[in-house]
Amino acid sequence: MRATLAIAWRELRSYFVSPVAYILIALFLFLTGYFFYSSLIEFVNAATRAEQQGGMMGGGTAPMSVNEWVVRPFFYNVAVISLFLVPMITMRLLCEEKKTGTIELLLTSPITELEITIGKFLAGFGLYALMLAGTAVFMAILFAHGKPDPGPILTGYVGLLLLGAASLALGTFVSSLTENPIVAGFAGFVLLLVLWLLHWGAEYATGSTASILNYLSVVRHFEDLAKGVIDTRNLVFYLSLVVFGLFATMRAIETVRWKA
Amino acid sequence: MRRRTLLGGANLLASLVLLAGLLAGLNWLSSRHHVRKDLTANRAFSLAPQTKKLVASLDRDIELIAFYRTGDSAVEPVRDLCREIADLSPRVHFDVVDPDRQPGRASRYPSLEYGVTVVDGGERTERVNGADETALVNALIQVTRREQKTIGFLTGHGEKDARASEEHGYSALVTRLESEGYAVEPVQLADQTAVPKEINVLVIAGPAKDLFPNEAAAVSAFLAQGGAALVLVDPKPSASLGTLVAPYGIEVGDDLVVDVSGVGKLFGADEFLPMGLEYRPHPISADFDLTTVYPEARSVRAMTSAPEGVTATEIVFTAGASWAESDLASRPIKLDPSDRQGPVCVLAAATRKLPSLVAADSAAGAGKAPETRLVVAGDSDFCTNNFAGFGGNLDLALNALSWLSEEEDLIAIRPREKDDRRIALSQAQAGQVRTIVLAVMPLAVVGLGLAVWWRRR
């Protein structure tokens, strides 16, 4: 346990020692902030227009919710951005060690593959969670100027964390397979993209193929959480991906030990 | 050395496959036994208890098919609703289908439009517009009901022919009815004393001649016992059937509706084809906002003092710039004091609760409703094949028949209040937000990074 945390902490520190992490975080905040701000302004304008028209007609206006117009799209945007972001976080995780050869050092020590795997994963997850925490400022802005429904906001973040965890676990696995971080990043991106696009395939398929493809799509499971519904099926799905990714990483590292 | 890595690789693959299988099994299990909680404040994604009860007790497989074009965002609330319903029961299967991409599936449902959800119960189908939980649940009830509803078209007086496919026939309407699971039969009463027992709704579609006494008596008795009828009459010289509908508080005008509003001209109609522009509240006209046209119509009126137990409602009205011309002989045709000024009603509905004695008797009969329902319109051409494609004509006829054939236990679910949560931002505040979000936050992070980098130098 201590070894795990030590590895996680060391990795996390190394992120923040280089300018990479800061640039990533700043870019992430800027991008998500841009989308957030655009939908917020669009919402405010649309609401104003609706009120004006409603006033002219002498009636009320249809209900408009900030959750529907701003919060839900925000979560989707962040999910898409994660698609690019996560591979960038995970690409160094194990490649560096393999390239510099420090992985052999690690493996000859009493630290187990499990501890290495989880430690690295936690570091990536920690960075990702930190970035998400930054976006809490956006939500705070909404609460400062209105009364958004908190439930869906909570589940939305849970969704992002789960989606992120699953993506990170898979990205870590990819990173454990190669020495080249560029390859790791690119392959990780492709893998996530495939999982994302599975639900497109489902549209053209029929019957049980369609059901399976639908189930495997990471987007499908995100939809419930983005709108405010917690369903154990979605939790089980994402956690399954995390378990699979981490287990696969462990085995991949083991084979390195084999080779050594 | 080679062998060891190969073995290692195979080992890795095998254990991964094993794990994948295990996890797949776990996921399969979890989809059978899952817990679902809606955390929204207005429970927007939870179904009403009536819905849950109904779906849980379904005794046959139901297909919910939402026909929406790809990219149409209006499908989202429908998807949310139908997913929840499909979730409740393995008997409900839900699909979103783009009718352009899968024309085969769409062609199973005649005259299908975009933005419609079909509830297919095998023998019977219903259609629902939009994401209306009440409408969906009622559709579910209707398609799972055991008994089939039979619509009888009266013959023998020059009525419109239900099976004819030329312009004055009703085949378009009938095809649609049959596709939704209704049985359609001709009814001949000339040598009968009663309307056949299996008829749920009688349609009298534009009789040129009046009914014989025995026929009128049969129809009256049918109605009095809780039957339902759609009575479509045309202006003189066609029969008015006024005495038939009078006991239900409806008067048929001895006139011709003239519409000089000019709205008709936009569609190529002249003054004797009034448009239906206004719809008073009634189940038939709920959510109905299409234009309808009535080629040569009489006026229809609810009596000011209706007979006991009768509720008569005028529903469809023509333009304000129209009137009911009672003197068709004199020219030019113009609005006289004796004429009724528009808007003129051309379609009305009436109900009458059955006196309790009669209700007890008919409870023993073949599932008759405890109230009589009647729809009377001053025109029978609006739902012929020629005009069925115009605006809401076909839909209005279907709505009327649907209401007439409906039973009493359909439920009404209070629509969930859509959440209204707005954000108030003045120009200044918007500017502040923009600065914080797009400038301050990212720059702060960059600054932090620079500080760290500086310190490490």
XYZ file of C-alpha atoms in Angstrom:
717
model
C 0.000 0.000 0.000
C 2.708 2.390 0.971
C 4.665 1.502 -2.096
C 1.627 2.196 -4.244
C 1.156 5.633 -2.790
C 4.849 6.322 -3.055
C 4.813 5.499 -6.739
C 1.669 7.524 -7.277
C 3.090 10.514 -5.493
C 6.375 10.332 -7.305
C 4.651 10.166 -10.662
C 2.298 12.985 -9.800
C 5.187 15.142 -8.707
C 7.011 14.471 -11.913
C 4.000 15.780 -13.819
C 4.111 19.038 -11.967
C 7.822 19.485 -12.115
C 7.741 19.856 -15.860
C 5.728 22.553 -17.612
C 3.669 19.859 -19.361
C 1.053 19.457 -16.674
C 0.467 23.182 -16.367
C 0.076 23.669 -20.073
C -2.294 20.709 -20.253
C -4.384 21.983 -17.376
C -4.467 25.533 -18.701
C -5.475 24.346 -22.162
C -8.095 22.065 -20.705
C -9.582 24.842 -18.615
C -9.526 27.222 -21.529
C -11.234 24.823 -23.901
C -13.872 23.651 -21.492
C -14.310 27.193 -20.292
C -14.884 28.378 -23.819
C -17.632 25.835 -24.403
C -19.105 26.556 -21.018
C -19.183 30.267 -21.609
C -20.673 29.930 -25.100
C -23.554 27.759 -23.984
C -24.136 29.971 -20.971
C -24.444 33.080 -23.108
C -26.608 31.258 -25.619
C -28.882 30.165 -22.805
C -29.163 33.621 -21.295
C -29.901 35.164 -24.680
C -32.471 32.534 -25.568
C -34.184 33.004 -22.221
C -34.283 36.770 -22.693
C -35.712 36.394 -26.195
C -38.328 33.941 -24.954
C -39.377 36.330 -22.224
C -39.697 39.190 -24.638
C -41.793 37.160 -27.023
C -43.878 35.751 -24.229
C -44.478 39.260 -22.977
C -45.693 40.326 -26.383
C -48.077 37.399 -26.643
C -49.281 38.069 -23.174
C -48.587 34.628 -21.899
C -45.903 32.917 -19.913
C -42.896 31.271 -21.434
C -41.972 27.638 -21.714
C -39.727 26.489 -18.889
C -36.014 26.618 -19.637
C -33.458 24.967 -17.446
C -29.798 25.821 -17.147
C -29.147 22.163 -16.537
C -30.472 21.263 -19.936
C -28.858 24.121 -21.827
C -25.537 24.525 -20.106
C -24.693 21.768 -17.644
C -25.509 18.702 -19.693
C -23.738 19.939 -22.845
C -20.803 20.910 -20.651
C -20.386 17.361 -19.423
C -20.529 16.039 -22.945
C -17.908 18.521 -24.064
C -15.577 17.553 -21.270
C -16.113 13.893 -22.102
C -15.063 14.525 -25.692
C -12.073 16.564 -24.615
C -11.077 13.720 -22.302
C -10.812 11.579 -25.377
C -7.751 13.575 -26.367
C -6.616 14.450 -22.891
C -6.379 11.030 -21.315
C -3.933 9.557 -23.824
C -1.745 12.594 -23.249
C -1.760 11.862 -19.528
C -1.149 8.170 -19.835
C 1.380 8.109 -22.607
C 4.318 8.679 -20.361
C 3.188 6.586 -17.466
C 5.023 3.422 -18.269
C 6.845 4.280 -21.480
C 9.334 6.480 -19.732
C 10.280 3.732 -17.382
C 10.655 1.238 -20.172
C 12.687 3.609 -22.270
C 15.046 4.654 -19.560
C 15.238 1.140 -18.256
C 14.143 2.080 -14.772
C 11.344 -0.411 -15.115
C 13.806 -3.240 -14.599
C 14.959 -1.507 -11.488
C 11.435 -1.322 -10.235
C 10.722 -4.910 -11.017
C 13.752 -6.281 -9.289
C 12.724 -4.449 -6.170
C 10.212 -5.952 -3.759
C 7.501 -3.747 -5.237
C 4.860 -5.867 -6.927
C 3.412 -5.309 -10.389
C 0.085 -4.625 -8.736
C 1.537 -1.795 -6.725
C 3.294 -0.334 -9.732
C 0.166 -0.538 -11.856
C -2.158 0.983 -9.329
C 0.382 3.590 -8.351
C 0.798 4.789 -11.920
C -2.928 4.681 -12.507
C -3.618 6.706 -9.379
C -1.188 9.360 -10.520
C -2.923 9.740 -13.843
C -6.293 9.701 -12.197
C -5.162 12.247 -9.672
C -4.090 14.631 -12.416
C -7.354 14.109 -14.255
C -9.397 14.660 -11.099
C -7.473 17.833 -10.436
C -8.413 19.158 -13.838
C -12.037 18.344 -13.263
C -11.856 20.062 -9.917
C -10.812 23.199 -11.758
C -14.086 23.167 -13.665
C -15.961 23.344 -10.398
C -15.434 27.070 -10.700
C -17.799 27.071 -13.673
C -20.478 25.366 -11.625
C -19.893 27.838 -8.832
C -20.549 30.635 -11.301
C -23.875 29.048 -12.187
C -24.855 28.793 -8.560
C -23.853 32.385 -8.024
C -26.294 33.614 -10.628
C -29.117 31.109 -10.451
C -30.334 27.863 -8.968
C -29.182 24.932 -11.024
C -30.374 21.463 -10.105
C -27.504 19.967 -8.097
C -28.387 16.295 -8.627
C -27.417 16.055 -12.296
C -24.275 18.087 -11.630
C -23.195 15.548 -9.070
C -23.922 12.587 -11.298
C -22.271 14.354 -14.214
C -19.002 14.602 -12.371
C -19.322 11.014 -11.223
C -19.762 10.122 -14.863
C -16.697 12.059 -15.892
C -14.644 10.475 -13.152
C -15.791 6.999 -14.125
C -15.301 7.616 -17.810
C -11.922 9.101 -17.019
C -10.933 6.189 -14.806
C -11.879 3.686 -17.479
C -10.069 5.629 -20.185
C -7.028 6.054 -17.969
C -6.902 2.356 -17.138
C -7.013 1.461 -20.802
C -4.506 4.174 -21.626
C -2.176 2.858 -18.957
C -2.402 -0.593 -20.484
C -1.478 0.745 -23.895
C 1.390 2.645 -22.349
C 2.713 -0.562 -20.817
C 2.984 -2.186 -24.205
C 5.470 0.130 -25.848
C 8.579 2.123 -25.154
C 7.595 5.005 -27.355
C 5.346 7.559 -25.672
C 4.150 8.951 -28.986
C 2.981 5.531 -30.042
C 1.405 5.023 -26.642
C -0.447 8.294 -26.897
C -1.660 7.676 -30.410
C -2.654 4.072 -29.805
C -4.433 5.049 -26.643
C -6.359 7.679 -28.544
C -7.354 5.217 -31.236
C -8.524 2.684 -28.681
C -10.701 5.231 -26.913
C -12.019 6.524 -30.204
C -13.103 3.024 -31.179
C -14.963 2.624 -27.908
C -16.592 5.975 -28.452
C -17.714 5.224 -31.962
C -19.165 1.818 -31.218
C -22.597 3.307 -30.788
C -22.479 4.558 -34.365
C -21.901 1.019 -35.492
C -24.901 0.009 -33.435
C -27.107 2.263 -35.516
C -26.385 0.317 -38.652
C -26.407 -3.094 -37.066
C -29.464 -4.992 -35.981
C -30.519 -7.434 -33.328
C -28.099 -8.725 -30.761
C -25.049 -7.274 -32.505
C -26.588 -3.894 -32.062
C -27.319 -4.545 -28.393
C -23.769 -5.634 -27.713
C -22.238 -2.740 -29.584
C -24.531 -0.390 -27.769
C -23.549 -1.795 -24.423
C -19.853 -1.547 -25.152
C -20.032 2.076 -26.150
C -18.644 4.297 -23.433
C -20.929 7.080 -24.593
C -24.125 5.169 -23.902
C -23.248 4.656 -20.293
C -22.319 8.255 -19.910
C -25.704 9.514 -21.038
C -27.544 8.448 -17.922
C -25.027 10.066 -15.622
C -24.951 13.225 -17.698
C -28.660 13.699 -17.283
C -28.923 12.931 -13.591
C -29.611 9.215 -13.358
C -27.432 6.794 -11.423
C -27.774 3.249 -12.640
C -25.689 0.435 -11.245
C -25.283 -0.980 -14.735
C -23.257 2.018 -15.774
C -21.122 1.837 -12.647
C -20.459 -1.856 -13.209
C -19.540 -1.185 -16.827
C -16.972 1.476 -16.113
C -15.493 -0.362 -13.166
C -15.200 -3.447 -15.368
C -13.164 -1.442 -17.828
C -10.947 -0.167 -15.019
C -10.378 -3.677 -13.694
C -9.650 -4.983 -17.159
C -7.269 -2.182 -18.016
C -5.335 -2.465 -14.779
C -5.184 -6.236 -14.844
C -3.967 -6.171 -18.404
C -1.322 -3.634 -17.436
C -0.159 -5.850 -14.595
C 0.214 -8.817 -16.888
C 2.010 -6.740 -19.461
C 4.533 -5.599 -16.874
C 4.929 -9.192 -15.724
C 6.024 -10.240 -19.170
C 8.736 -7.624 -18.958
C 9.864 -9.311 -15.806
C 9.781 -12.562 -17.716
C 11.979 -11.140 -20.367
C 14.376 -9.673 -17.861
C 14.531 -17.206 -24.744
C 12.189 -16.926 -27.749
C 9.977 -19.619 -26.423
C 9.650 -17.944 -23.108
C 8.448 -14.650 -24.604
C 6.043 -16.462 -26.898
C 4.706 -18.405 -23.980
C 4.537 -15.219 -21.991
C 2.561 -13.537 -24.755
C 0.150 -16.417 -25.083
C -0.251 -16.505 -21.361
C -1.048 -12.815 -21.319
C -3.628 -13.176 -24.060
C -5.273 -16.155 -22.395
C -5.611 -14.462 -19.054
C -7.004 -11.350 -20.727
C -9.614 -13.336 -22.596
C -10.552 -15.126 -19.426
C -10.934 -11.893 -17.555
C -12.930 -10.342 -20.376
C -15.296 -13.286 -20.259
C -15.644 -13.009 -16.513
C -16.365 -9.306 -16.711
C -18.847 -9.840 -19.524
C -20.701 -12.299 -17.336
C -20.675 -9.851 -14.473
C -22.066 -7.117 -16.686
C -24.754 -9.421 -17.995
C -25.766 -10.202 -14.442
C -25.802 -6.552 -13.516
C -28.095 -5.739 -16.405
C -30.587 -8.221 -15.063
C -30.455 -6.939 -11.536
C -29.852 -3.298 -11.428
C -30.807 -0.311 -9.381
C -31.679 2.948 -10.996
C -32.095 6.267 -9.240
C -33.200 9.534 -10.717
C -31.460 12.377 -8.944
C -33.065 15.258 -10.784
C -35.092 17.646 -8.695
C -38.259 17.269 -10.736
C -37.844 13.524 -11.209
C -37.746 14.133 -14.925
C -36.479 10.670 -15.706
C -38.714 8.693 -13.446
C -41.938 7.199 -14.612
C -45.250 7.658 -12.876
C -46.375 4.786 -10.642
C -49.255 4.059 -13.021
C -46.804 3.670 -15.860
C -44.594 1.333 -13.876
C -47.570 -0.760 -12.866
C -48.835 -1.006 -16.384
C -45.516 -1.864 -17.958
C -44.764 -4.458 -15.308
C -48.050 -6.219 -16.082
C -47.672 -6.354 -19.857
C -48.675 -9.694 -21.252
C -47.249 -9.411 -24.728
C -44.209 -8.016 -26.464
C -44.338 -4.393 -27.403
C -42.156 -2.528 -29.830
C -41.642 1.166 -29.400
C -40.214 2.656 -32.557
C -39.372 6.321 -32.727
C -39.195 7.423 -36.331
C -36.968 10.451 -36.354
C -34.463 11.685 -38.870
C -30.855 11.333 -37.799
C -29.701 14.461 -36.081
C -33.167 15.601 -35.096
C -32.726 16.630 -31.501
C -36.451 16.309 -30.838
C -35.838 12.610 -30.439
C -33.915 13.123 -27.186
C -36.858 13.483 -24.770
C -38.602 10.644 -26.582
C -35.506 8.521 -26.195
C -35.243 9.353 -22.510
C -38.868 8.404 -21.919
C -38.934 5.243 -24.000
C -35.650 4.003 -22.561
C -37.074 4.234 -19.073
C -40.150 2.309 -20.185
C -38.134 -0.321 -22.030
C -35.960 -0.656 -18.972
C -38.877 -1.728 -16.843
C -39.805 -4.801 -18.805
C -38.014 -7.259 -21.063
C -41.206 -7.288 -23.114
C -40.693 -3.764 -24.305
C -38.176 -3.203 -27.030
C -37.198 0.297 -28.051
C -35.563 1.530 -31.233
C -34.899 4.825 -32.897
C -35.233 4.452 -36.642
C -34.469 6.962 -39.358
C -37.238 6.349 -41.894
C -34.967 7.482 -44.703
C -32.290 4.970 -43.771
C -34.626 2.099 -43.064
C -37.559 2.609 -45.386
C -38.511 -1.040 -45.059
C -39.359 -0.666 -41.437
C -41.153 2.592 -41.977
C -43.290 1.187 -44.759
C -44.947 -1.210 -42.365
C -46.911 1.734 -41.050
C -48.962 3.530 -43.689
C -48.746 7.289 -44.057
C -46.066 7.528 -41.421
C -44.592 10.911 -40.660
C -41.340 12.066 -39.119
C -41.366 12.628 -35.427
C -43.837 9.895 -34.596
C -43.374 7.053 -32.150
C -45.140 3.860 -33.083
C -46.355 1.571 -30.323
C -46.597 -1.826 -31.950
C -48.352 -4.547 -30.018
C -48.422 -7.008 -32.883
C -52.088 -6.963 -33.773
C -52.676 -3.388 -32.910
C -50.575 -0.319 -33.268
C -50.947 3.216 -32.078
C -48.982 6.349 -32.792
C -47.786 9.002 -30.429
C -46.441 12.445 -31.194
C -43.639 13.759 -29.061
C -42.540 12.634 -25.619
C -45.863 12.511 -23.840
C -45.936 9.937 -21.065
C -49.713 9.962 -20.851
C -50.107 9.434 -24.569
C -47.546 6.639 -24.566
C -49.121 4.835 -21.657
C -52.574 5.139 -23.146
C -51.209 3.814 -26.404
C -49.781 0.858 -24.508
C -53.156 0.222 -22.930
C -54.871 0.355 -26.272
C -52.542 -1.988 -28.066
C -52.662 -4.576 -25.343
C -56.378 -4.610 -24.953
C -57.761 -8.006 -25.789
C -60.834 -7.057 -27.736
C -60.622 -5.575 -31.137
C -62.675 -2.540 -31.951
C -64.957 -2.771 -34.964
C -65.955 0.255 -36.983
C -69.059 -0.167 -39.081
C -69.726 1.939 -42.170
C -73.408 2.300 -42.901
C -74.442 1.595 -46.473
C -77.540 1.904 -48.593
C -78.113 5.652 -48.731
C -75.412 6.762 -51.100
C -72.809 7.044 -48.351
C -69.138 7.273 -49.148
C -67.685 3.865 -49.912
C -65.222 2.698 -47.290
C -63.306 0.517 -49.726
C -63.341 2.727 -52.786
C -59.956 4.113 -53.738
C -61.052 6.852 -56.114
C -61.328 10.424 -55.012
C -64.650 10.131 -53.182
C -63.785 6.882 -51.472
C -62.595 6.401 -47.912
C -59.916 3.813 -48.574
C -57.072 5.972 -47.256
C -58.845 6.412 -43.924
C -59.838 2.759 -43.741
C -56.344 1.518 -44.585
C -55.002 3.595 -41.749
C -57.670 2.328 -39.360
C -56.937 -1.285 -40.210
C -53.226 -0.737 -39.806
C -53.915 0.400 -36.267
C -55.825 -2.752 -35.488
C -59.419 -1.738 -36.009
C -61.745 -4.045 -37.899
C -63.772 -2.268 -40.563
C -67.084 -3.672 -41.780
C -69.970 -2.499 -43.882
C -73.277 -2.243 -42.049
C -76.551 -2.694 -43.826
C -79.681 -1.896 -41.832
C -82.412 -1.748 -44.485
C -83.905 -5.077 -43.440
C -82.532 -5.180 -39.901
C -83.907 -4.176 -36.569
C -80.641 -3.598 -34.761
C -77.058 -2.624 -35.358
C -74.868 -5.780 -35.274
C -73.530 -6.500 -31.788
C -69.867 -6.465 -32.731
C -69.953 -2.868 -33.965
C -68.286 -0.464 -31.532
C -68.470 2.681 -33.652
C -70.956 3.363 -36.423
C -69.909 5.695 -39.205
C -72.550 7.339 -41.357
C -70.514 8.981 -44.088
C -72.520 11.438 -46.137
C -75.895 9.790 -46.742
C -77.645 11.299 -49.735
C -81.017 9.963 -48.601
C -82.596 9.795 -45.191
C -82.679 6.625 -43.151
C -85.724 4.390 -43.167
C -87.732 4.366 -39.947
C -86.470 0.945 -38.897
C -82.914 1.990 -39.612
C -83.263 5.189 -37.637
C -84.779 3.241 -34.760
C -81.922 0.730 -34.847
C -79.307 3.467 -34.778
C -81.085 5.343 -32.003
C -81.273 2.210 -29.916
C -77.628 1.498 -30.608
C -76.666 4.946 -29.399
C -78.985 4.852 -26.425
C -77.278 1.711 -25.143
C -73.912 3.411 -25.021
C -72.851 3.103 -28.615
C -70.715 5.608 -30.498
C -71.228 7.146 -33.898
C -69.497 9.440 -36.349
C -72.205 11.208 -38.304
C -70.977 13.104 -41.347
C -73.693 14.934 -43.233
C -73.505 17.114 -46.315
C -75.435 20.241 -47.277
C -78.734 20.089 -49.152
C -79.869 18.098 -50.969
C -78.157 15.401 -48.865
C -79.888 14.124 -45.751
C -79.327 16.050 -42.543
C -80.068 13.296 -40.006
C -81.151 16.105 -37.717
C -83.693 14.031 -35.823
C -81.130 11.338 -35.214
C -78.697 13.640 -33.449
C -81.159 15.976 -31.769
C -81.523 13.834 -28.614
C -77.820 14.429 -28.096
C -78.043 18.169 -28.077
C -76.790 18.739 -31.601
C -78.524 20.744 -34.284
C -77.666 20.428 -37.926
C -77.994 23.671 -39.841
C -80.012 23.910 -43.029
C -77.369 25.988 -44.708
C -74.078 26.156 -46.506
C -70.938 27.618 -44.991
C -69.414 30.396 -47.043
C -65.835 31.427 -46.274
C -64.646 34.709 -47.757
C -61.620 35.093 -45.506
C -59.286 34.352 -48.369
C -57.354 31.788 -46.365
C -58.761 29.072 -48.559
C -57.493 30.829 -51.673
C -53.948 30.198 -50.461
C -54.624 26.511 -50.867
C -56.621 26.750 -54.063
C -60.009 26.473 -52.355
C -62.925 28.767 -53.105
C -65.553 30.281 -50.829
C -67.485 27.058 -50.526
C -64.568 25.111 -49.129
C -64.264 26.631 -45.678
C -61.092 26.015 -43.683
C -61.175 24.849 -40.117
C -59.033 27.386 -38.287
C -60.080 27.270 -34.673
C -60.367 24.254 -32.408
C -62.099 24.472 -29.053
C -60.772 22.279 -26.234
C -61.887 18.669 -26.412
C -60.080 15.329 -26.420
C -60.519 15.208 -30.201
C -58.698 18.475 -30.665
C -56.070 18.084 -27.960
C -52.662 19.135 -29.340
C -54.295 19.636 -32.712
C -53.166 22.713 -34.569
C -53.301 21.773 -38.216
C -55.586 23.371 -40.766
C -58.495 21.400 -42.104
C -60.773 21.982 -45.053
C -64.425 21.035 -45.552
C -65.580 20.909 -49.164
C -69.123 22.222 -48.947
C -70.300 22.033 -45.388
C -73.352 22.637 -43.273
C -73.118 24.287 -39.916
C -73.403 22.175 -36.802
C -74.490 23.573 -33.509
C -74.775 22.535 -29.889
C -78.246 23.307 -28.585
C -78.347 26.078 -26.051
C -80.333 23.933 -23.665
C -79.146 20.376 -24.041
C -81.296 17.414 -23.032
C -80.719 15.901 -19.630
C -77.393 14.202 -19.080
C -76.045 15.451 -22.387
C -72.850 17.432 -22.821
C -72.491 18.858 -26.305
C -69.355 20.704 -27.403
C -68.706 22.654 -30.565
C -65.163 21.947 -31.655
C -64.119 23.027 -35.143
C -64.736 26.577 -36.293
C -64.250 28.349 -39.568
C -62.828 31.820 -40.033
C -64.459 34.931 -38.646
C -65.023 36.134 -42.182
C -67.456 33.356 -42.937
C -71.127 32.695 -42.446
C -73.770 30.034 -42.713
C -75.853 30.952 -45.742
C -79.433 29.840 -45.299
C -80.868 31.221 -48.526
C -79.085 29.440 -51.304
C -81.593 30.379 -53.982
C -81.097 34.113 -54.109
C -78.096 35.648 -55.803
C -75.716 37.210 -55.060
C -74.831 35.125 -52.062
C -74.105 37.507 -49.298
C -74.314 37.805 -45.557
C -77.921 38.577 -44.614
C -79.350 39.210 -41.175
C -80.952 35.773 -41.323
C -77.594 34.137 -41.832
C -75.395 33.105 -38.979
C -72.205 35.108 -38.865
C -68.909 33.265 -38.519
C -66.890 31.762 -36.996
C -69.175 28.878 -37.825
C -68.935 25.493 -36.193
C -68.705 22.559 -38.574
C -67.915 19.744 -36.164
C -69.274 19.054 -32.715
C -69.225 16.206 -30.223
C -71.655 15.071 -27.568
C -71.703 12.590 -24.740
C -74.526 11.281 -22.665
C -74.155 9.322 -19.502
C -76.290 6.259 -19.507
C -79.116 6.107 -17.013
C -78.020 3.533 -14.427
C -80.652 0.908 -15.309
C -79.593 0.772 -18.895
C -75.960 0.676 -17.827
C -76.543 -2.407 -15.697
C -78.188 -4.179 -18.621
C -75.504 -3.307 -21.097
C -72.745 -4.292 -18.706
C -73.811 -7.807 -19.589
C -73.351 -6.942 -23.236
C -70.150 -6.891 -25.270
C -68.081 -4.333 -23.388
C -70.090 -1.217 -24.081
C -68.964 1.990 -22.485
C -71.261 3.533 -19.909
C -71.735 6.655 -21.994
C -72.912 7.452 -25.486
C -70.494 9.323 -27.695
C -71.389 11.178 -30.840
C -69.431 13.270 -33.301
C -71.330 15.222 -35.920
C -69.750 17.108 -38.800
C -71.429 19.102 -41.526
C -69.283 17.580 -44.266
C -68.312 14.070 -45.314
C -65.827 14.969 -48.051
C -63.011 16.123 -45.830
C -61.817 12.598 -45.172
C -62.241 11.223 -48.667
C -59.134 10.125 -50.489
C -59.123 13.402 -52.349
C -58.847 15.509 -49.227
C -57.325 13.109 -46.727
C -53.865 14.377 -47.546
C -54.739 17.971 -46.804
C -53.423 19.379 -43.544
C -55.019 17.741 -40.539
C -58.040 16.246 -42.261
C -57.058 12.622 -41.847
C -55.782 13.195 -38.333
C -58.999 14.877 -37.286
C -61.053 11.959 -38.548
C -58.738 9.538 -36.774
C -58.869 11.533 -33.576
C -62.641 11.513 -33.706
C -62.783 7.765 -34.274
C -60.206 7.151 -31.623
C -62.207 9.143 -29.101
C -65.413 7.436 -30.129
C -63.961 3.959 -29.717
C -62.092 4.642 -26.512
C -62.986 3.088 -23.244
C -63.227 4.808 -19.917
C -60.240 3.405 -18.106
C -57.590 5.272 -19.966
C -55.469 7.113 -17.526
C -54.276 10.623 -17.267
C -50.850 11.186 -15.844
C -50.022 14.608 -14.610
C -47.261 15.808 -16.859
C -44.130 16.399 -14.917
C -43.386 20.042 -14.518
C -40.460 20.911 -16.678
C -37.813 22.506 -14.638
C -37.409 26.215 -15.005
C -34.011 27.280 -13.843
C -32.649 30.369 -15.408
C -29.498 32.327 -15.077
C -29.645 36.077 -14.748
C -26.625 37.807 -16.161
C -26.242 41.455 -16.870
C -23.835 42.605 -19.546
C -21.311 43.508 -16.879
C -21.623 40.164 -15.143
C -21.301 38.321 -18.419
C -18.103 40.192 -19.051
C -16.851 39.245 -15.604
C -17.607 35.595 -16.179
C -15.845 35.738 -19.494
C -12.748 37.211 -17.955
C -12.652 34.673 -15.168
C -13.300 31.685 -17.320
C -11.300 32.497 -20.415
C -8.481 34.534 -18.973
C -7.972 34.420 -15.227
C -8.200 30.692 -14.691
C -5.986 29.459 -17.513
C -3.466 32.229 -16.948
C -3.359 31.482 -13.236
C -2.385 27.918 -13.994
C 0.223 29.006 -16.496
C 1.519 31.470 -13.956
C 1.780 28.730 -11.359
C 3.723 26.626 -13.792
C 6.088 29.478 -14.548
C 6.599 30.066 -10.837
C 7.493 26.429 -10.258
C 9.803 26.424 -13.223
C 11.454 29.595 -12.023
C 12.026 28.202 -8.581
C 13.588 25.100 -9.914
C 16.076 27.033 -11.954
